[in-house]
């Protein structure tokens, strides 16, 4: 697809957003990377419900994941959809509770996750999770790079923006009512999922109601294999949009997620050997309820001014019971179910308008938002003491398109004030300014050059500030390891410079084919980087953590490349994505905990004539890990080439691997219109391997999914 840089004209289309074509990324995103031919003064109009708008920044790197793609049919959690993206790593071993995302040298604390523009901010200290079933998701947008100016606190490495289903995702333009039935299972265990979605248009109303249930079997540890480790998930979504006036619409959404499970205390850690410290089984129940009210204003005016105002409320309830502690006669009398509620209240107002002069076109965005989160817990949930955090911010962004030359410039800034409070600890408050400058140049129709400088920040989470629970105990030796609160943590900030290019060609080899080649270099300097630390003492030649806490280190550096090649014609399409990232602390030279090895992802998809059959293959190939440690605490009897990590454990390198997946997708429209099914063979050659975190991964497995849509 050749690039064409144009200025935007004003639009009077109802319920539409007008985007300047001077920003290539917007054009690509809104068209789903399809071929387009643009004339002078063309504008892309995107008809969308208020809850599903997505904004892209000048020179921003991003990926769009379509959940209807056959390779996504094996996803059993929201973060599973991100697997197979170069530079994006999903940790864990199958459990929703053990999954978190890592990107550009940061773990989930530095990657902001949002569902319909509502932040998903859950982190327990021992496990992480994102609570929405993939069957309710339409698309996921991966915004790469420091992006606090656009997305606020937490976007140090980027943002994962998840969008739920709307009627336009399934219904045809003239269709008033429709639905979808779906289900699936896999061979290796009795895991399954099933659900239904109904969609309708009645006059000015668009509505969706969806329900899904899922059963997942989980891995156990040697000390807990007598329990049935599983998750039982139930997820509801009710969503409606009322187009009350040509210039005004209001959306209302209610989402409820319930997960009943028996899982490990640290579900992302699976040790097939007898562990040194017991990873005890826990009975967990999670209920998350979200309510969102979203309003769009699109009046007809010469500046093309439009605005959005949203209000949201989230109640996340978590209860858990340590089954071993409860069955132990010495501890059962003083222990019972731990319960915690985390409440989030938020409001955001944003607006944008365009100003056109003979030489320049300005697209100006501004807004304010406020988020408050507080948690309450019972006497047994000492990991989550009552506390609260609030965050207020305002931002302004100006994208400038030069009409005489193919250049787009962007400048923006955000001011944030946040404060935390806990009884008997006192209050902490900080201010932050984050700015971003970017440029995109398109000297010819087939070349795009882009560069940006961005600042981002992250306020510490409540679990990082106030966790004061027991880590583990070794009864016979009288050893106790505890989490210590870290109320003086400062906000983490970074500065990122990016530069890259994209070459795009039409009719490169064959008539109608497309070739795109691109690469981006990024360099991040982190200040007050938050890391896990501790007080250690020598026990039998090993370092024992008597206390675990978090602290700010002065600085860390992250750098790397994201590259891709995409080729498609009428017979097949083929993609290659490559990522290499390096990151370490500047003073101690420890590798950052979220650094992952060099990765190459390849995908091939081909339709078989007009039969309705598509066959595909994907391969993931990683290099050996190159973690760096520190020899400061290394004992004379420890013979290790790589030193010790931050927890004074020997740094272990893990071998690289190559894993192959195959799928066959069949759309049976000639027999039963709307029926399609996918059979996927994961890890086809049954490769026995572990992730770069040392967690054993899935062996060969068959997944079968069926979907009927009308």
C-alpha positions as a printed Julia matrix, in Angstrom:
710×3 Matrix{Float64}:
   0.0     0.0     0.0
   1.66    3.23   -1.12
   1.46    6.14    1.29
  -0.4     9.31    0.32
  -0.21   12.35    2.54
  -3.23   14.66    2.42
  -4.83   17.36    4.51
  -8.27   16.94    5.99
 -11.45   18.72    5.07
 -14.36   19.24    7.41
 -17.12   16.71    7.66
 -20.82   16.89    8.34
 -21.4    13.16    8.55
 -23.48   12.16   11.55
 -21.94    9.9    14.2
 -18.58   10.01   12.39
 -15.06   11.01   13.28
 -12.9    12.77   10.7
  -9.17   12.01   10.78
  -6.43   13.89    8.95
  -4.66   11.68    6.46
  -1.42   13.44    7.23
  -1.02   10.9    10.0
  -0.24    7.59    8.35
  -0.85    5.48   11.41
  -4.43    6.67   11.68
  -5.14    5.84    8.08
  -3.67    2.37    8.44
  -5.49    1.63   11.68
  -8.9     2.77   10.58
  -8.76    0.79    7.34
  -7.45   -2.38    8.91
  -4.31   -2.26    6.74
  -6.4    -2.65    3.58
  -5.53   -1.14    0.21
  -6.82    2.4    -0.27
  -6.52    5.02   -2.98
  -6.7     8.6    -1.76
  -7.42   11.77   -3.67
  -6.85   15.37   -2.66
  -8.83   16.48    0.41
  -9.97   12.92    1.15
 -11.04   12.21    4.72
 -11.56    8.86    6.42
 -14.86    8.83    8.33
 -15.15    6.22   11.03
 -18.62    5.38   12.29
 -18.26    4.01   15.8
 -20.09    3.78   19.08
 -18.71    6.07   21.8
 -17.27    3.16   23.78
 -15.18    1.95   20.84
 -13.34    5.05   19.64
  -9.56    4.68   19.43
  -7.07    7.5    18.95
  -3.58    7.11   17.52
  -0.62    9.44   17.9
   1.65   10.8    15.18
   4.63    8.48   14.58
   3.23    5.91   16.99
   4.05    2.23   16.52
   1.1    -0.1    16.95
  -0.48   -3.42   16.04
  -4.17   -4.3    15.63
  -5.36   -7.78   16.68
  -8.61   -9.01   15.15
 -10.11  -11.69   17.4
 -11.97  -13.29   14.47
  -8.67  -14.38   12.88
  -8.27  -18.2    12.93
  -4.97  -18.04   14.83
  -6.77  -16.28   17.72
  -9.36  -19.02   18.25
  -7.21  -20.84   20.81
  -7.15  -17.88   23.23
  -8.58  -18.82   26.63
  -7.93  -15.44   28.26
  -7.69  -11.83   27.14
  -3.89  -11.76   27.28
  -3.65  -14.96   25.2
  -4.65  -12.76   22.25
  -1.29  -10.99   22.55
   0.78  -14.14   22.14
   2.68  -14.37   18.9
   3.36  -10.62   18.7
   7.07   -9.88   18.45
   8.25   -7.88   21.43
   5.12   -8.79   23.44
   5.49  -11.57   26.02
   2.71  -13.13   28.07
   3.93  -14.79   31.25
   2.33  -17.65   33.14
   1.36  -21.26   32.59
  -2.29  -21.18   31.54
  -3.89  -19.61   34.6
  -5.71  -16.29   34.21
  -4.34  -15.29   37.63
  -0.77  -16.02   36.6
  -0.78  -14.01   33.39
   0.8   -10.63   32.83
   2.18   -8.85   29.8
   5.74   -7.64   29.21
   6.81   -5.19   26.52
   9.88   -3.12   25.73
  11.66   -4.0    28.96
   8.69   -3.47   31.31
   6.31   -5.87   33.01
   2.57   -5.23   33.42
   3.21   -2.39   35.86
   4.67   -0.37   32.97
   2.13   -1.46   30.33
  -1.27    0.18   30.68
  -4.22   -2.14   29.93
  -7.66   -0.69   29.2
 -11.01   -2.26   28.34
 -13.3     0.18   26.52
 -11.06    3.0    27.78
 -11.35    1.89   31.45
  -7.98    1.11   33.12
  -7.53   -2.46   34.38
  -5.29   -1.93   37.36
  -5.0    -5.15   39.34
  -1.68   -6.32   40.78
  -1.49   -8.37   43.96
   2.26   -8.51   44.4
   2.29  -12.29   43.85
   0.13  -12.51   40.75
  -1.49  -10.39   38.07
  -4.62  -10.77   35.92
  -6.89   -9.13   33.33
 -10.53  -10.04   33.9
 -12.44  -10.24   30.62
 -13.18  -13.28   28.46
 -11.75  -13.18   24.9
 -15.15  -14.11   23.42
 -16.39  -10.61   24.32
 -13.49   -8.84   22.61
 -13.67   -7.43   19.1
 -10.18   -5.98   18.68
  -7.07   -5.3    20.71
  -4.78   -2.38   19.89
  -1.15   -2.5    20.97
   0.32    1.01   21.27
   4.11    0.67   21.58
   6.37    3.15   23.3
   6.14    5.75   26.06
   2.65    7.24   25.75
   1.6     8.93   28.98
   0.66   12.11   27.1
  -2.11   10.17   25.33
  -2.93    7.53   27.96
  -1.78    8.75   31.37
  -0.1     6.92   34.25
   1.32    3.46   33.62
   2.07    3.81   29.9
   5.86    3.58   30.26
   6.27    0.92   27.59
   2.91    1.34   25.86
  -0.77    0.57   26.1
  -2.99   -2.44   25.4
  -6.43   -1.1    24.45
  -9.15   -3.77   24.33
 -12.51   -3.12   22.64
 -15.62   -5.18   23.3
 -18.19   -6.26   20.71
 -20.58   -3.83   19.02
 -23.47   -4.52   16.59
 -21.39   -3.29   13.65
 -18.86   -6.08   14.32
 -21.43   -8.72   13.34
 -24.5    -7.11   11.77
 -24.57   -5.99    8.15
 -25.37   -2.29    7.53
 -29.04   -2.99    6.76
 -29.47   -5.82    9.31
 -31.67   -5.13   12.35
 -31.13   -8.29   14.4
 -28.53  -11.01   14.56
 -26.48  -13.18   16.82
 -23.67  -15.64   17.29
 -23.33  -19.03   18.94
 -19.87  -20.35   19.68
 -18.02  -23.08   21.51
 -14.82  -25.07   21.61
 -12.56  -27.45   23.49
  -9.02  -28.82   23.5
  -7.67  -32.33   23.63
  -5.14  -32.33   26.48
  -7.69  -31.74   29.23
 -11.48  -31.28   29.54
 -11.25  -27.5    29.11
 -14.08  -26.01   27.09
 -15.93  -22.76   26.39
 -19.41  -21.92   25.09
 -21.56  -18.85   24.77
 -23.99  -16.73   22.8
 -24.3   -13.11   21.67
 -27.44  -11.28   20.54
 -27.28   -7.93   18.73
 -29.97   -5.59   17.53
 -30.8    -2.19   16.09
 -34.13   -0.63   16.97
 -34.48    2.89   15.66
 -31.8     5.0    17.36
 -30.73    2.15   19.69
 -27.85   -0.3    19.17
 -27.69   -3.12   21.75
 -25.56   -6.14   22.62
 -26.09   -8.87   25.19
 -23.55  -11.66   25.53
 -22.8   -14.51   27.91
 -19.93  -16.97   27.94
 -18.72  -19.69   30.27
 -15.35  -21.36   30.3
 -13.72  -24.24   32.18
  -9.93  -24.36   32.31
  -7.81  -27.12   33.78
  -4.59  -25.89   35.38
  -1.22  -27.33   36.19
  -0.45  -28.28   39.8
   2.75  -28.55   41.81
   4.03  -31.76   43.44
   2.71  -30.63   46.84
  -0.81  -29.86   45.61
  -1.67  -32.45   42.98
  -4.4   -33.95   45.16
  -6.56  -30.9    44.34
  -8.51  -30.34   41.14
  -6.73  -27.27   39.82
  -9.14  -25.42   37.57
 -10.9   -22.18   36.69
 -14.63  -21.8    36.12
 -15.36  -18.5    34.34
 -18.71  -16.79   33.7
 -18.8   -13.48   31.84
 -21.74  -11.15   31.03
 -21.8    -8.09   28.78
 -24.77   -5.75   28.3
 -24.16   -2.75   26.1
 -26.37   -0.2    24.39
 -25.91    3.06   22.52
 -28.68    5.61   22.01
 -28.2     8.01   19.1
 -30.57   10.54   20.63
 -29.73   13.37   18.22
 -27.65   13.66   15.06
 -25.04   15.43   17.16
 -25.34   13.47   20.42
 -25.17    9.83   21.5
 -24.9     8.14   24.88
 -23.64    4.63   25.62
 -24.25    2.46   28.67
 -22.32   -0.71   29.46
 -22.44   -3.27   32.25
 -19.86   -6.05   32.38
 -19.57   -8.78   35.0
 -16.77  -11.32   35.27
 -16.72  -14.23   37.73
 -13.85  -16.68   38.14
 -13.98  -19.54   40.69
 -10.7   -21.41   40.87
  -8.33  -23.65   42.75
  -4.87  -22.44   41.84
  -1.37  -21.99   43.21
  -0.32  -19.18   45.53
   2.03  -17.99   42.79
   0.29  -19.29   39.65
   2.96  -18.0    37.26
   5.56  -20.24   38.93
   5.33  -23.93   38.03
   8.14  -26.17   39.27
   7.94  -29.77   38.11
  10.48  -30.76   40.77
   9.92  -30.79   44.52
  10.07  -27.05   45.28
  12.34  -25.63   47.98
   9.47  -23.57   49.37
   5.88  -24.75   49.04
   3.72  -23.06   46.41
   0.52  -23.89   48.26
  -2.91  -24.33   46.6
  -5.45  -21.53   47.02
  -9.19  -21.49   46.52
  -9.98  -18.18   44.8
 -13.1   -16.31   43.78
 -13.01  -13.13   41.75
 -15.98  -10.96   40.79
 -15.43   -7.8    38.76
 -18.33   -5.5    37.89
 -17.88   -2.55   35.53
 -20.37    0.2    34.72
 -19.57    2.75   32.0
 -21.56    5.77   30.83
 -20.09    7.34   27.71
 -21.35   10.39   25.79
 -20.31   11.69   22.38
 -20.95   15.22   21.09
 -20.51   15.78   17.33
 -22.25   19.08   16.43
 -21.99   20.52   12.94
 -19.52   23.39   13.21
 -16.76   24.98   11.09
 -13.98   23.71   13.39
 -15.24   20.12   13.32
 -15.28   20.26   17.15
 -16.33   17.05   18.88
 -16.15   15.86   22.45
 -16.47   12.79   24.63
 -17.36   12.52   28.32
 -17.21    9.21   30.17
 -17.93    8.06   33.72
 -17.01    4.61   35.02
 -17.12    2.52   38.17
 -15.38   -0.79   38.89
 -15.82   -3.1    41.88
 -13.25   -5.89   41.98
 -13.85   -8.46   44.72
 -11.2   -11.08   45.45
 -11.42  -13.79   48.09
  -8.88  -16.54   48.6
  -8.24  -19.35   51.05
  -4.91  -21.07   51.52
  -6.07  -24.71   51.56
  -2.95  -26.03   53.25
  -2.95  -23.38   55.95
  -6.65  -23.97   56.6
  -6.13  -27.74   56.92
  -3.13  -27.35   59.24
  -4.26  -27.87   62.84
  -1.64  -25.37   64.09
  -2.83  -22.45   61.91
  -6.47  -23.19   61.05
  -7.83  -21.68   64.29
  -6.36  -18.23   63.48
  -6.93  -18.19   59.73
  -9.93  -17.97   57.41
 -10.86  -16.67   53.96
  -9.06  -13.49   52.91
 -11.35  -10.98   51.19
 -10.57   -7.72   49.43
 -12.56   -5.16   47.44
 -10.9    -2.71   45.12
 -13.12    0.18   43.99
 -12.27    2.46   41.08
 -14.14    5.64   40.15
 -13.21    7.62   37.07
 -14.3    10.43   34.79
 -12.73   11.75   31.61
 -13.64   14.61   29.29
 -11.8    14.95   25.98
 -12.4    17.06   22.9
 -10.71   17.92   19.63
 -11.09   20.34   16.76
  -9.36   21.3    13.5
  -8.09   24.65   12.25
  -7.15   25.05    8.59
  -4.99   27.85    7.19
  -3.52   28.19    3.7
  -0.25   26.63    4.86
  -1.09   24.54    7.93
  -3.75   22.24    9.32
  -3.98   21.92   13.1
  -5.7    19.05   14.85
  -5.91   19.97   18.54
  -6.84   17.53   21.33
  -7.29   18.38   25.0
  -8.96   16.94   28.06
  -9.04   16.29   31.78
  -9.5    13.1    33.77
  -9.76   11.98   37.37
  -9.39    8.47   38.8
  -9.72    7.39   42.42
  -9.03    3.88   43.66
  -9.39    2.54   47.17
  -9.33   -0.91   48.7
 -10.86   -2.45   51.8
 -10.14   -5.87   53.24
 -10.94   -8.13   56.15
  -8.62   -9.07   59.03
  -7.08  -12.04   57.18
  -6.14  -10.17   53.97
  -3.15   -8.36   55.43
  -1.6    -8.03   51.96
  -4.18   -5.37   51.14
  -4.55   -2.87   54.01
  -7.2    -0.14   53.58
  -5.68    2.58   51.4
  -6.5     4.83   48.48
  -4.85    6.6    45.56
  -6.21    9.41   43.38
  -4.9    10.76   40.1
  -5.96   13.98   38.33
  -4.5    15.14   35.01
  -5.0    17.48   32.05
  -3.44   17.29   28.58
  -3.07   19.23   25.33
  -1.85   17.9    21.95
  -1.45   19.75   18.65
  -0.84   17.82   15.42
   0.27   20.14   12.62
   0.21   19.13    8.94
   2.22   21.23    6.51
   0.36   21.57    3.24
   3.33   22.54    1.07
   5.54   19.62    2.16
   4.62   16.07    3.27
   5.39   16.58    6.95
   3.31   16.17   10.11
   4.55   17.51   13.44
   3.08   16.82   16.86
   3.63   18.39   20.27
   1.78   17.56   23.46
   2.02   17.65   27.22
   0.14   16.29   30.26
   0.18   17.54   33.85
  -0.64   15.03   36.59
  -1.17   15.33   40.32
  -1.57   12.16   42.36
  -1.75   11.37   46.05
  -1.9     8.26   48.2
  -3.17    7.77   51.74
  -3.26    5.02   54.35
  -4.3     5.26   57.96
  -1.34    5.63   60.37
   1.08    6.01   57.47
   0.36    9.51   56.17
  -0.15   10.97   52.73
   2.17   11.16   49.75
   1.6    13.42   46.76
   3.55   14.18   43.6
   3.27   16.28   40.44
   4.47   15.27   37.0
   4.82   16.87   33.57
   5.06   14.5    30.59
   5.64   15.78   27.05
   5.91   14.33   23.57
   7.27   15.62   20.26
   6.99   13.65   17.03
   7.44   14.02   13.29
   6.37   12.0    10.28
   7.81   12.67    6.81
   6.62   11.07    3.58
   9.04   12.23    0.85
   7.55    9.83   -1.71
   4.44    7.67   -1.91
   6.43    4.58   -0.86
   8.59    5.92    2.0
   7.6     7.04    5.49
  10.14    8.28    8.04
   9.13    8.83   11.64
  10.75    9.96   14.87
   9.57   10.91   18.36
  10.69   11.94   21.83
   8.31   11.03   24.65
   8.2    11.21   28.43
   6.06    8.91   30.58
   5.41    8.21   34.23
   3.85    5.66   36.54
   2.41    6.19   40.0
   3.16    3.24   42.33
   0.29    0.82   42.88
  -1.34    0.29   46.26
   0.06   -3.25   46.51
   3.58   -1.88   45.98
   3.2     0.85   48.58
   1.47   -0.97   51.44
   1.83   -4.76   51.16
   2.8    -6.05   54.63
   2.0    -9.77   54.36
   3.96  -12.94   55.02
   5.94  -14.13   52.0
   6.66  -17.63   53.3
   7.74  -19.45   56.46
  10.08  -22.39   57.05
   8.66  -23.79   60.34
  11.35  -26.3    61.33
  14.13  -23.75   60.83
  12.22  -20.83   62.3
  12.77  -18.76   59.17
  10.22  -16.1    58.23
  10.18  -13.99   55.09
   7.8   -10.99   55.01
   6.78   -8.27   52.59
   7.62   -4.85   53.97
   5.57   -1.76   53.0
   7.29    0.81   50.79
   5.21    3.98   51.38
   8.01    6.32   50.25
   8.19    5.01   46.68
   8.52    7.82   44.16
   6.77    7.77   40.78
   8.75    6.08   38.03
   9.49    8.17   34.91
  11.23    7.62   31.59
  12.32    9.35   28.38
  12.14    7.49   25.09
  13.58    8.38   21.69
  12.36    6.47   18.63
  13.27    6.63   14.95
  12.28    4.41   12.07
  11.17    3.93    8.51
   8.52    2.1     6.51
   8.78    1.2     2.81
   5.53    0.26    1.09
   5.07   -0.99   -2.48
   2.05   -1.9    -4.59
   2.3    -4.35   -7.51
   5.77   -5.31   -6.32
   5.98   -8.74   -7.94
   2.45   -9.49   -9.11
  -0.48   -7.32  -10.08
  -2.42   -6.38   -6.93
   0.2    -7.53   -4.39
   1.53   -5.44   -1.5
   4.89   -5.38    0.28
   5.7    -3.42    3.44
   9.06   -3.32    5.22
   9.65   -1.36    8.38
  11.92   -1.02   11.39
  11.97    1.16   14.52
  14.82    1.77   16.94
  13.93    2.81   20.51
  16.08    3.98   23.4
  14.59    4.51   26.88
  16.2     6.09   29.91
  14.28    5.27   33.1
  14.53    7.37   36.28
  13.49    6.19   39.77
  12.96    2.74   38.26
  10.97    0.58   40.7
  12.54   -2.82   41.46
  12.08   -5.61   43.98
  14.74   -5.68   46.66
  15.2    -7.16   50.13
  17.16   -7.73   53.29
  19.08  -11.01   53.01
  21.01  -13.13   55.47
  23.25  -16.14   54.98
  21.64  -19.5    55.86
  23.59  -22.71   55.11
  25.56  -20.96   52.37
  22.47  -19.49   50.7
  20.9   -16.05   50.92
  17.58  -16.02   52.75
  15.2   -13.05   52.18
  14.08  -11.97   55.66
  12.22   -9.0    54.13
  11.05   -8.21   50.61
  10.23   -4.66   49.57
  10.29   -2.31   46.6
  12.61    0.61   46.05
  13.58    3.23   43.49
  16.94    2.88   41.78
  18.45    5.97   40.13
  18.28    4.86   36.51
  18.03    2.05   33.99
  18.49    1.9    30.22
  16.45   -0.03   27.63
  17.05   -0.15   23.88
  16.09   -2.32   20.94
  14.54   -2.77   17.51
  11.04   -3.68   16.29
  11.04   -4.76   12.62
   8.54   -6.3    10.22
   8.02   -7.53    6.65
   4.49   -8.02    5.32
   3.66   -9.39    1.88
   0.25  -10.31    0.46
  -1.36  -11.19   -2.86
  -4.58  -12.89   -3.91
  -3.19  -16.37   -3.11
  -1.52  -15.9     0.3
  -0.16  -13.48    2.86
   3.09  -13.78    4.79
   4.33  -11.77    7.8
   7.66  -11.64    9.61
   8.11   -9.75   12.89
  11.4    -9.41   14.73
  12.26   -7.9    18.12
  15.46   -7.51   20.06
  15.52   -5.68   23.41
  18.27   -5.11   25.95
  17.84   -3.49   29.35
  19.78   -3.23   32.58
  20.28   -1.13   35.68
  22.95    1.49   35.11
  24.74    1.22   38.48
  24.52   -2.48   39.33
  24.21   -3.81   35.74
  21.51   -6.31   36.72
  19.34   -7.26   33.76
  15.85   -5.84   34.11
  13.43   -8.58   35.15
  11.13   -8.03   32.15
  13.82   -8.34   29.46
  13.15  -11.23   27.08
  15.36  -12.82   24.39
  15.53  -11.95   20.72
  12.37  -13.21   18.99
  11.29  -13.92   15.42
   7.59  -14.51   14.62
   6.49  -15.8    11.19
   2.94  -16.27    9.88
   1.57  -17.7     6.64
  -2.07  -17.87    5.56
  -3.57  -19.11    2.28
  -7.14  -19.69    1.05
  -7.69  -22.91   -0.91
  -9.31  -21.73   -4.17
 -13.0   -20.89   -3.52
 -13.61  -23.83   -1.2
 -13.98  -21.72    1.96
 -10.92  -23.45    3.45
  -7.98  -21.44    4.79
  -4.76  -23.07    5.96
  -2.18  -21.34    8.06
   1.1   -21.75    9.89
   2.87  -19.69   12.52
   6.31  -20.14   13.99
   7.89  -18.55   17.04
  11.67  -18.67   17.38
  13.66  -17.26   20.29
  17.36  -17.01   21.03
  19.06  -18.13   24.23
  18.62  -15.74   27.13
  21.47  -13.38   28.0
  20.62  -12.28   31.52
  23.23  -10.32   33.45
  23.81  -10.67   37.18
  26.05   -9.16   39.82
  28.87  -10.91   41.7
  28.75   -8.63   44.78
  26.98  -11.23   46.96
  28.4   -14.31   45.28
  29.95  -16.78   47.73
  33.29  -18.44   47.16
  31.54  -21.82   46.9
  29.16  -20.58   44.18
  30.52  -21.3    40.74
  28.41  -19.29   38.32
  29.46  -17.37   35.21
  26.52  -14.97   35.29
  26.51  -13.87   38.93
  23.42  -13.51   41.11
  20.17  -11.68   40.38
  18.49   -9.03   42.56
  17.14  -11.74   44.87
  20.67  -13.17   45.28
  19.81  -16.26   43.27
  22.04  -17.75   40.6
  21.28  -16.31   37.17
  20.16  -19.14   34.91
  20.2   -18.93   31.12
  17.45  -20.72   29.2
  17.86  -22.24   25.77
  16.14  -20.79   22.75
  13.35  -22.68   21.04
  11.27  -22.94   17.9
   7.56  -23.78   18.09
   5.24  -24.43   15.14
   1.45  -24.11   15.04
  -0.86  -25.11   12.18
  -4.54  -24.44   11.61
  -7.33  -25.18    9.16
 -10.3   -22.83    9.03
 -13.48  -23.67    7.1
 -16.27  -21.23    6.28
 -19.25  -23.34    5.25
 -21.27  -20.54    3.63
 -22.2   -22.69    0.63
 -23.9   -25.19    2.98
 -24.84  -23.28    6.15
 -24.33  -19.56    5.78
 -22.51  -18.05    8.75
 -21.04  -21.34   10.0
 -17.28  -21.62   10.35
 -14.95  -23.83   12.32
 -11.24  -23.9    13.11
  -8.97  -26.83   14.01
  -5.6   -25.79   15.44
  -2.55  -27.9    16.2
  -0.4   -26.11   18.79
   3.26  -27.02   19.25
   2.9   -29.46   16.36
   6.23  -31.21   16.9
   5.69  -31.55   20.67
   8.7   -29.45   21.59
   9.59  -29.8    25.27
  10.63  -26.29   26.28
  10.41  -23.63   28.97
   9.84  -19.91   28.63
  12.58  -17.36   29.25
  11.28  -17.27   32.86
  11.84  -20.99   33.28
   8.15  -21.95   33.21
   7.28  -25.21   31.37
   5.12  -24.55   28.32
   2.28  -26.4    26.62
   3.04  -29.56   24.67
   1.28  -30.69   21.53
  -2.44  -29.93   21.72
  -5.47  -29.84   19.42
  -7.99  -27.0    19.7
 -11.38  -27.09   18.03
 -13.71  -24.1    17.77
 -17.04  -23.64   16.01
 -18.96  -20.41   15.4
 -22.41  -19.85   13.9
 -23.37  -16.3    13.06
 -26.58  -14.94   11.57
